[in-house]
């Protein structure tokens, strides 16, 4: 079998499958009453993942080294990692919204690798001397897997901000750290009493209360529903108009439940990616000392890897020890998404430093 032809077929097939999978996920979000679309999207992601794994395996056999030596190979390894983490996140969250945000990113990366890179950059070439080391597999693969996990976790944080419309809501899930507010501070109100009690909710609840509605016409069987209550007192007409401007539209219980799911799985995925990033940086330092005689040389790639580590370390520290949850850590994670891309691709666009092998310049 001609492995080069197989690779060309697999990279185009991966792109096509990811494109169709993106359409399926978007269609499932637009028409939630079609349950088979969610299963179809998951199947598409799994097939694309298998195609890229086969592509990388064929590349490994053909070239004789682990396929992470140039931009083409690393882009497909990154996409494979994103689809792998996606399948884990979707299985944990049971939410089709995971695919809505991850599938277009995976598709765009595959499209960039397949259609944008010139053929000479897609061809496998002999390794430069500095890359002829077992550390290539250890360091680069772990770093790429950490990028994949951090990107997926950050995308879910961005989805959280979209679902909540940027509102500061109180979460009660297991994603809240040890310093967080864990007690159930929601108050129950009957259907005829949708106006909250005179005493204002605590600031820790972010203005949310749990309203109680009846499930049938007889008033039997009460169901608790989350709702937003106003905590700002109205003193004069000017204050009233200002309050109406500041208060956002209440979120539905479905949105609140989905937001808590996204926040929880985002936190867990970032918690998976951060240790991988730490291990990858340490392995890179050992390899750098072996190849260049220094553990750390403040190369642009090393500097941005440190910045990425600090951003997500701040994210985890804020959640675990400071009790941050909801909007603030989601904004920090969204910032981390940009930082990861600068670290992975942005510094290499300049073609400077010791990590520029096989890139644009």
Coordinates of C-alpha atoms in Angstrom, one line a residue:
X1 CA 0.0 0.0 0.0
X2 CA 1.2 3.5 -0.9
X3 CA 1.3 5.3 2.4
X4 CA 1.7 8.7 0.9
X5 CA -1.6 8.2 -1.1
X6 CA -3.3 6.9 2.0
X7 CA -2.2 10.0 4.0
X8 CA -3.5 12.3 1.3
X9 CA -6.8 10.5 1.3
X10 CA -7.1 10.4 5.1
X11 CA -6.4 14.2 5.6
X12 CA -9.0 15.1 3.1
X13 CA -11.5 12.6 4.6
X14 CA -10.8 14.0 8.0
X15 CA -11.6 17.5 6.9
X16 CA -14.8 16.4 5.1
X17 CA -16.0 14.4 8.1
X18 CA -15.3 17.2 10.5
X19 CA -17.2 19.7 8.3
X20 CA -20.2 17.4 8.1
X21 CA -20.0 16.8 11.8
X22 CA -20.0 20.5 12.5
X23 CA -23.2 20.9 10.4
X24 CA -24.8 18.1 12.3
X25 CA -24.0 19.6 15.7
X26 CA -25.2 23.0 14.6
X27 CA -28.3 21.4 13.2
X28 CA -28.9 19.6 16.5
X29 CA -28.6 22.9 18.4
X30 CA -31.1 24.6 16.1
X31 CA -33.5 21.6 16.2
X32 CA -33.2 20.1 19.6
X33 CA -36.2 17.8 19.1
X34 CA -34.2 15.6 16.7
X35 CA -32.4 13.3 19.2
X36 CA -30.6 11.3 16.5
X37 CA -28.5 14.3 15.5
X38 CA -26.5 14.1 18.8
X39 CA -25.6 10.5 18.2
X40 CA -24.7 11.2 14.6
X41 CA -22.4 14.1 15.7
X42 CA -20.6 11.9 18.2
X43 CA -20.2 9.2 15.5
X44 CA -18.7 11.7 13.1
X45 CA -16.2 12.9 15.7
X46 CA -15.2 9.3 16.5
X47 CA -14.7 8.5 12.8
X48 CA -12.6 11.7 12.2
X49 CA -10.6 10.8 15.3
X50 CA -9.9 7.3 13.9
X51 CA -9.0 8.8 10.4
X52 CA -6.4 11.1 12.0
X53 CA -5.0 8.4 14.2
X54 CA -4.5 6.2 11.1
X55 CA -3.0 9.2 9.2
X56 CA -0.5 9.7 12.0
X57 CA 0.3 6.0 12.2
X58 CA 0.9 5.8 8.5
X59 CA 3.1 8.9 8.8
X60 CA 5.1 7.2 11.6
X61 CA 5.6 4.1 9.6
X62 CA 6.6 5.9 6.4
X63 CA 9.0 8.5 8.0
X64 CA 10.4 6.2 10.8
X65 CA 9.9 8.8 13.6
X66 CA 7.1 10.0 15.7
X67 CA 5.0 12.4 13.5
X68 CA 5.5 15.7 15.3
X69 CA 8.4 17.3 13.4
X70 CA 6.7 20.0 11.3
X71 CA 3.6 22.1 11.2
X72 CA 1.5 19.7 9.1
X73 CA 2.0 16.8 11.5
X74 CA 1.5 18.9 14.6
X75 CA -1.7 20.4 13.3
X76 CA -3.2 17.0 12.8
X77 CA -1.9 15.7 16.1
X78 CA -3.6 18.8 17.7
X79 CA -6.8 18.1 15.9
X80 CA -6.7 14.4 16.9
X81 CA -6.2 15.6 20.5
X82 CA -9.1 18.0 20.4
X83 CA -11.4 15.3 19.0
X84 CA -10.2 12.9 21.7
X85 CA -10.8 15.4 24.5
X86 CA -14.1 16.3 22.9
X87 CA -15.3 12.7 23.1
X88 CA -14.3 12.6 26.8
X89 CA -16.0 15.9 27.6
X90 CA -19.2 15.0 25.7
X91 CA -19.4 11.6 27.4
X92 CA -19.1 13.3 30.8
X93 CA -21.5 16.2 30.2
X94 CA -24.1 14.5 27.9
X95 CA -24.4 17.9 26.2
X96 CA -24.5 18.4 22.5
X97 CA -23.3 22.0 23.0
X98 CA -19.8 20.6 23.5
X99 CA -19.7 19.7 19.8
X100 CA -21.2 23.0 18.8
X101 CA -18.0 24.8 20.0
X102 CA -15.3 22.2 19.4
X103 CA -16.2 20.9 16.0
X104 CA -15.7 24.1 14.1
X105 CA -12.3 24.6 15.7
X106 CA -11.2 21.1 14.8
X107 CA -12.6 21.5 11.3
X108 CA -10.7 24.8 10.7
X109 CA -7.4 23.3 11.9
X110 CA -7.8 20.4 9.6
X111 CA -8.7 22.7 6.7
X112 CA -5.7 24.8 7.4
X113 CA -3.4 21.8 7.4
X114 CA -4.9 20.2 4.3
X115 CA -5.7 23.2 2.0
X116 CA -3.4 26.0 3.1
X117 CA 0.0 24.5 3.7
X118 CA 2.1 23.9 0.5
X119 CA 2.8 20.4 -0.5
X120 CA 6.5 20.7 0.5
X121 CA 5.5 21.4 4.0
X122 CA 3.2 18.4 4.1
X123 CA 5.8 16.0 3.0
X124 CA 7.9 14.2 5.6
X125 CA 11.6 15.0 5.7
X126 CA 14.6 13.8 7.7
X127 CA 14.8 15.1 11.2
X128 CA 17.2 17.9 12.0
X129 CA 19.9 16.8 14.5
X130 CA 18.4 18.5 17.5
X131 CA 15.1 16.5 17.0
X132 CA 16.8 13.1 16.8
X133 CA 16.0 12.3 20.4
X134 CA 13.5 10.1 22.3
X135 CA 12.5 13.4 24.0
X136 CA 10.6 14.3 20.8
X137 CA 7.8 11.9 21.6
X138 CA 7.9 12.7 25.3
X139 CA 8.0 16.5 25.3
X140 CA 6.1 17.4 22.1
X141 CA 3.3 14.9 22.4
X142 CA 2.5 15.8 26.0
X143 CA 2.6 19.5 25.1
X144 CA 0.2 19.0 22.2
X145 CA -2.2 17.0 24.4
X146 CA -2.1 19.7 27.0
X147 CA -2.9 22.3 24.3
X148 CA -5.8 20.2 23.1
X149 CA -7.3 19.8 26.6
X150 CA -6.8 23.5 27.5
X151 CA -8.4 24.6 24.2
X152 CA -11.4 22.4 24.7
X153 CA -11.8 23.6 28.3
X154 CA -11.5 27.2 27.3
X155 CA -14.0 26.7 24.5
X156 CA -16.5 25.3 27.0
X157 CA -15.8 28.3 29.2
X158 CA -16.6 30.6 26.2
X159 CA -19.8 28.6 25.7
X160 CA -20.7 29.1 29.3
X161 CA -20.4 32.9 28.9
X162 CA -22.6 32.7 25.8
X163 CA -25.3 30.6 27.5
X164 CA -25.4 32.8 30.6
X165 CA -25.2 36.0 28.5
X166 CA -22.2 37.1 30.6
X167 CA -24.4 37.3 33.8
X168 CA -22.8 36.6 37.1
X169 CA -24.7 33.5 38.4
X170 CA -24.3 31.4 41.5
X171 CA -23.4 27.8 40.8
X172 CA -23.9 24.9 43.2
X173 CA -22.0 22.1 41.4
X174 CA -18.9 20.2 42.2
X175 CA -16.8 22.6 40.1
X176 CA -16.8 25.1 43.0
X177 CA -13.5 25.0 44.9
X178 CA -12.9 24.7 48.6
X179 CA -13.2 28.4 49.1
X180 CA -16.5 28.6 47.2
X181 CA -20.0 28.9 48.4
X182 CA -21.4 25.4 48.6
X183 CA -24.5 25.7 50.8
X184 CA -27.9 25.8 49.1
X185 CA -28.9 29.4 49.6
X186 CA -31.8 29.4 47.2
X187 CA -35.2 30.3 48.6
X188 CA -38.4 28.6 47.6
X189 CA -41.5 30.7 46.4
X190 CA -44.8 29.4 45.4
X191 CA -46.3 30.0 42.0
X192 CA -48.5 32.9 43.2
X193 CA -45.5 34.5 45.0
X194 CA -43.0 35.1 42.3
X195 CA -42.0 38.3 44.1
X196 CA -39.2 37.5 46.5
X197 CA -39.4 38.1 50.2
X198 CA -38.6 41.5 51.5
X199 CA -35.2 40.5 52.8
X200 CA -32.8 40.6 49.9
X201 CA -30.9 37.5 48.8
X202 CA -27.3 37.3 49.9
X203 CA -24.7 38.7 47.5
X204 CA -23.2 35.2 47.3
X205 CA -26.4 34.0 45.5
X206 CA -25.9 36.7 42.9
X207 CA -29.6 37.6 43.0
X208 CA -30.9 34.1 42.2
X209 CA -33.7 32.4 44.0
X210 CA -35.5 29.1 43.4
X211 CA -39.2 29.6 42.6
X212 CA -41.8 27.0 43.3
X213 CA -44.5 26.3 40.6
X214 CA -47.3 23.7 40.5
X215 CA -47.1 20.9 38.1
X216 CA -50.8 20.5 37.6
X217 CA -54.0 22.4 37.9
X218 CA -54.9 21.1 41.4
X219 CA -51.9 22.7 42.9
X220 CA -50.4 19.3 43.9
X221 CA -46.8 18.4 43.2
X222 CA -44.6 21.4 43.5
X223 CA -41.5 21.8 41.4
X224 CA -38.7 24.1 42.3
X225 CA -37.4 26.4 39.5
X226 CA -34.5 28.7 39.4
X227 CA -35.1 32.4 38.8
X228 CA -33.5 35.8 39.0
X229 CA -34.6 38.2 41.7
X230 CA -33.9 41.9 42.0
X231 CA -31.7 43.0 44.9
X232 CA -31.3 46.7 44.1
X233 CA -33.7 48.9 46.2
X234 CA -35.6 51.5 44.2
X235 CA -35.5 54.9 45.8
X236 CA -36.5 57.4 43.1
X237 CA -37.5 57.5 39.4
X238 CA -33.9 58.0 38.4
X239 CA -32.8 55.0 40.3
X240 CA -35.7 53.0 38.8
X241 CA -34.6 53.7 35.3
X242 CA -31.0 52.9 36.1
X243 CA -32.0 49.6 37.7
X244 CA -34.1 48.6 34.7
X245 CA -31.1 49.2 32.5
X246 CA -28.7 47.2 34.7
X247 CA -30.9 44.2 35.5
X248 CA -30.7 41.5 32.8
X249 CA -33.4 39.2 31.6
X250 CA -33.7 36.2 33.9
X251 CA -32.2 33.0 32.7
X252 CA -34.4 29.9 32.2
X253 CA -33.9 26.8 34.4
X254 CA -32.7 25.0 31.3
X255 CA -30.0 27.6 30.7
X256 CA -28.9 27.6 34.3
X257 CA -28.6 23.8 34.3
X258 CA -26.7 23.8 31.0
X259 CA -24.4 26.6 32.3
X260 CA -23.6 24.6 35.4
X261 CA -22.8 21.5 33.3
X262 CA -20.5 23.6 31.0
X263 CA -18.7 25.2 33.9
X264 CA -18.2 21.9 35.6
X265 CA -16.8 20.0 32.6
X266 CA -14.7 23.0 31.6
X267 CA -13.1 23.1 35.0
X268 CA -12.4 19.4 34.9
X269 CA -10.9 19.4 31.3
X270 CA -8.6 22.4 32.2
X271 CA -7.7 20.5 35.4
X272 CA -6.6 17.6 33.1
X273 CA -4.7 19.9 30.7
X274 CA -2.7 21.8 33.3
X275 CA -0.7 18.9 34.7
X276 CA 0.1 17.8 31.2
X277 CA 1.4 21.3 30.4
X278 CA 3.5 21.2 33.6
X279 CA 5.0 17.8 32.7
X280 CA 5.6 18.9 29.1
X281 CA 7.5 22.1 30.2
X282 CA 9.6 20.0 32.6
X283 CA 10.4 17.5 29.9
X284 CA 11.2 20.3 27.5
X285 CA 13.7 21.8 30.0
X286 CA 15.5 18.4 30.4
X287 CA 15.6 18.0 26.6
X288 CA 16.9 21.6 26.2
X289 CA 19.7 20.9 28.7
X290 CA 20.6 17.8 26.7
X291 CA 20.5 19.5 23.3
X292 CA 21.7 23.0 24.0
X293 CA 23.3 22.9 27.4
X294 CA 20.7 25.0 29.3
X295 CA 17.5 24.1 31.0
X296 CA 15.9 27.5 30.2
X297 CA 17.1 30.1 27.6
X298 CA 14.0 32.4 27.5
X299 CA 13.3 31.4 23.9
X300 CA 10.0 33.0 22.7
X301 CA 8.4 29.5 22.8
X302 CA 9.6 28.9 26.3
X303 CA 8.5 32.4 27.5
X304 CA 4.9 31.9 26.1
X305 CA 4.7 28.4 27.5
X306 CA 5.5 30.0 30.9
X307 CA 2.8 32.7 30.3
X308 CA 0.3 29.9 29.4
X309 CA 1.2 28.0 32.6
X310 CA 0.7 31.1 34.7
X311 CA -2.7 31.9 33.2
X312 CA -4.1 28.5 33.8
X313 CA -2.4 28.3 37.2
X314 CA -4.2 31.5 38.1
X315 CA -7.4 30.0 36.9
X316 CA -7.1 26.9 39.0
X317 CA -5.8 28.8 42.0
X318 CA -8.8 31.2 41.8
X319 CA -11.2 28.3 41.7
X320 CA -9.7 26.0 44.3
X321 CA -8.5 28.4 46.9
X322 CA -10.3 31.6 46.3
X323 CA -13.7 30.1 45.5
X324 CA -14.2 31.8 42.1
X325 CA -17.0 30.3 40.0
X326 CA -19.1 31.4 37.1
X327 CA -18.3 34.4 35.0
X328 CA -14.9 35.5 36.4
X329 CA -13.0 32.2 35.9
X330 CA -14.7 31.7 32.5
X331 CA -13.3 35.0 31.3
X332 CA -9.9 34.0 32.6
X333 CA -10.2 30.7 30.7
X334 CA -11.3 32.5 27.5
X335 CA -8.2 34.6 27.8
X336 CA -6.2 31.4 28.1
X337 CA -7.6 30.2 24.8
X338 CA -5.9 33.1 23.0
X339 CA -2.7 32.6 25.0
X340 CA -2.5 29.0 24.0
X341 CA -2.8 29.8 20.3
X342 CA -0.1 32.5 20.7
X343 CA 2.2 29.9 22.4
X344 CA 1.4 27.2 19.9
X345 CA 1.4 29.0 16.6
X346 CA 1.9 32.8 17.1
X347 CA 5.5 32.8 18.1
X348 CA 6.4 30.5 15.3
X349 CA 4.9 32.8 12.7
X350 CA 8.0 35.0 13.2
X351 CA 10.3 32.1 12.6
X352 CA 12.6 33.1 15.5
X353 CA 14.1 31.2 18.3
X354 CA 15.1 27.6 18.8
X355 CA 11.6 26.1 18.2
X356 CA 11.2 27.1 14.5
X357 CA 11.8 23.8 12.8
X358 CA 9.5 23.1 9.9
X359 CA 7.3 26.2 10.3
X360 CA 6.6 29.1 8.0
X361 CA 9.9 30.8 7.8

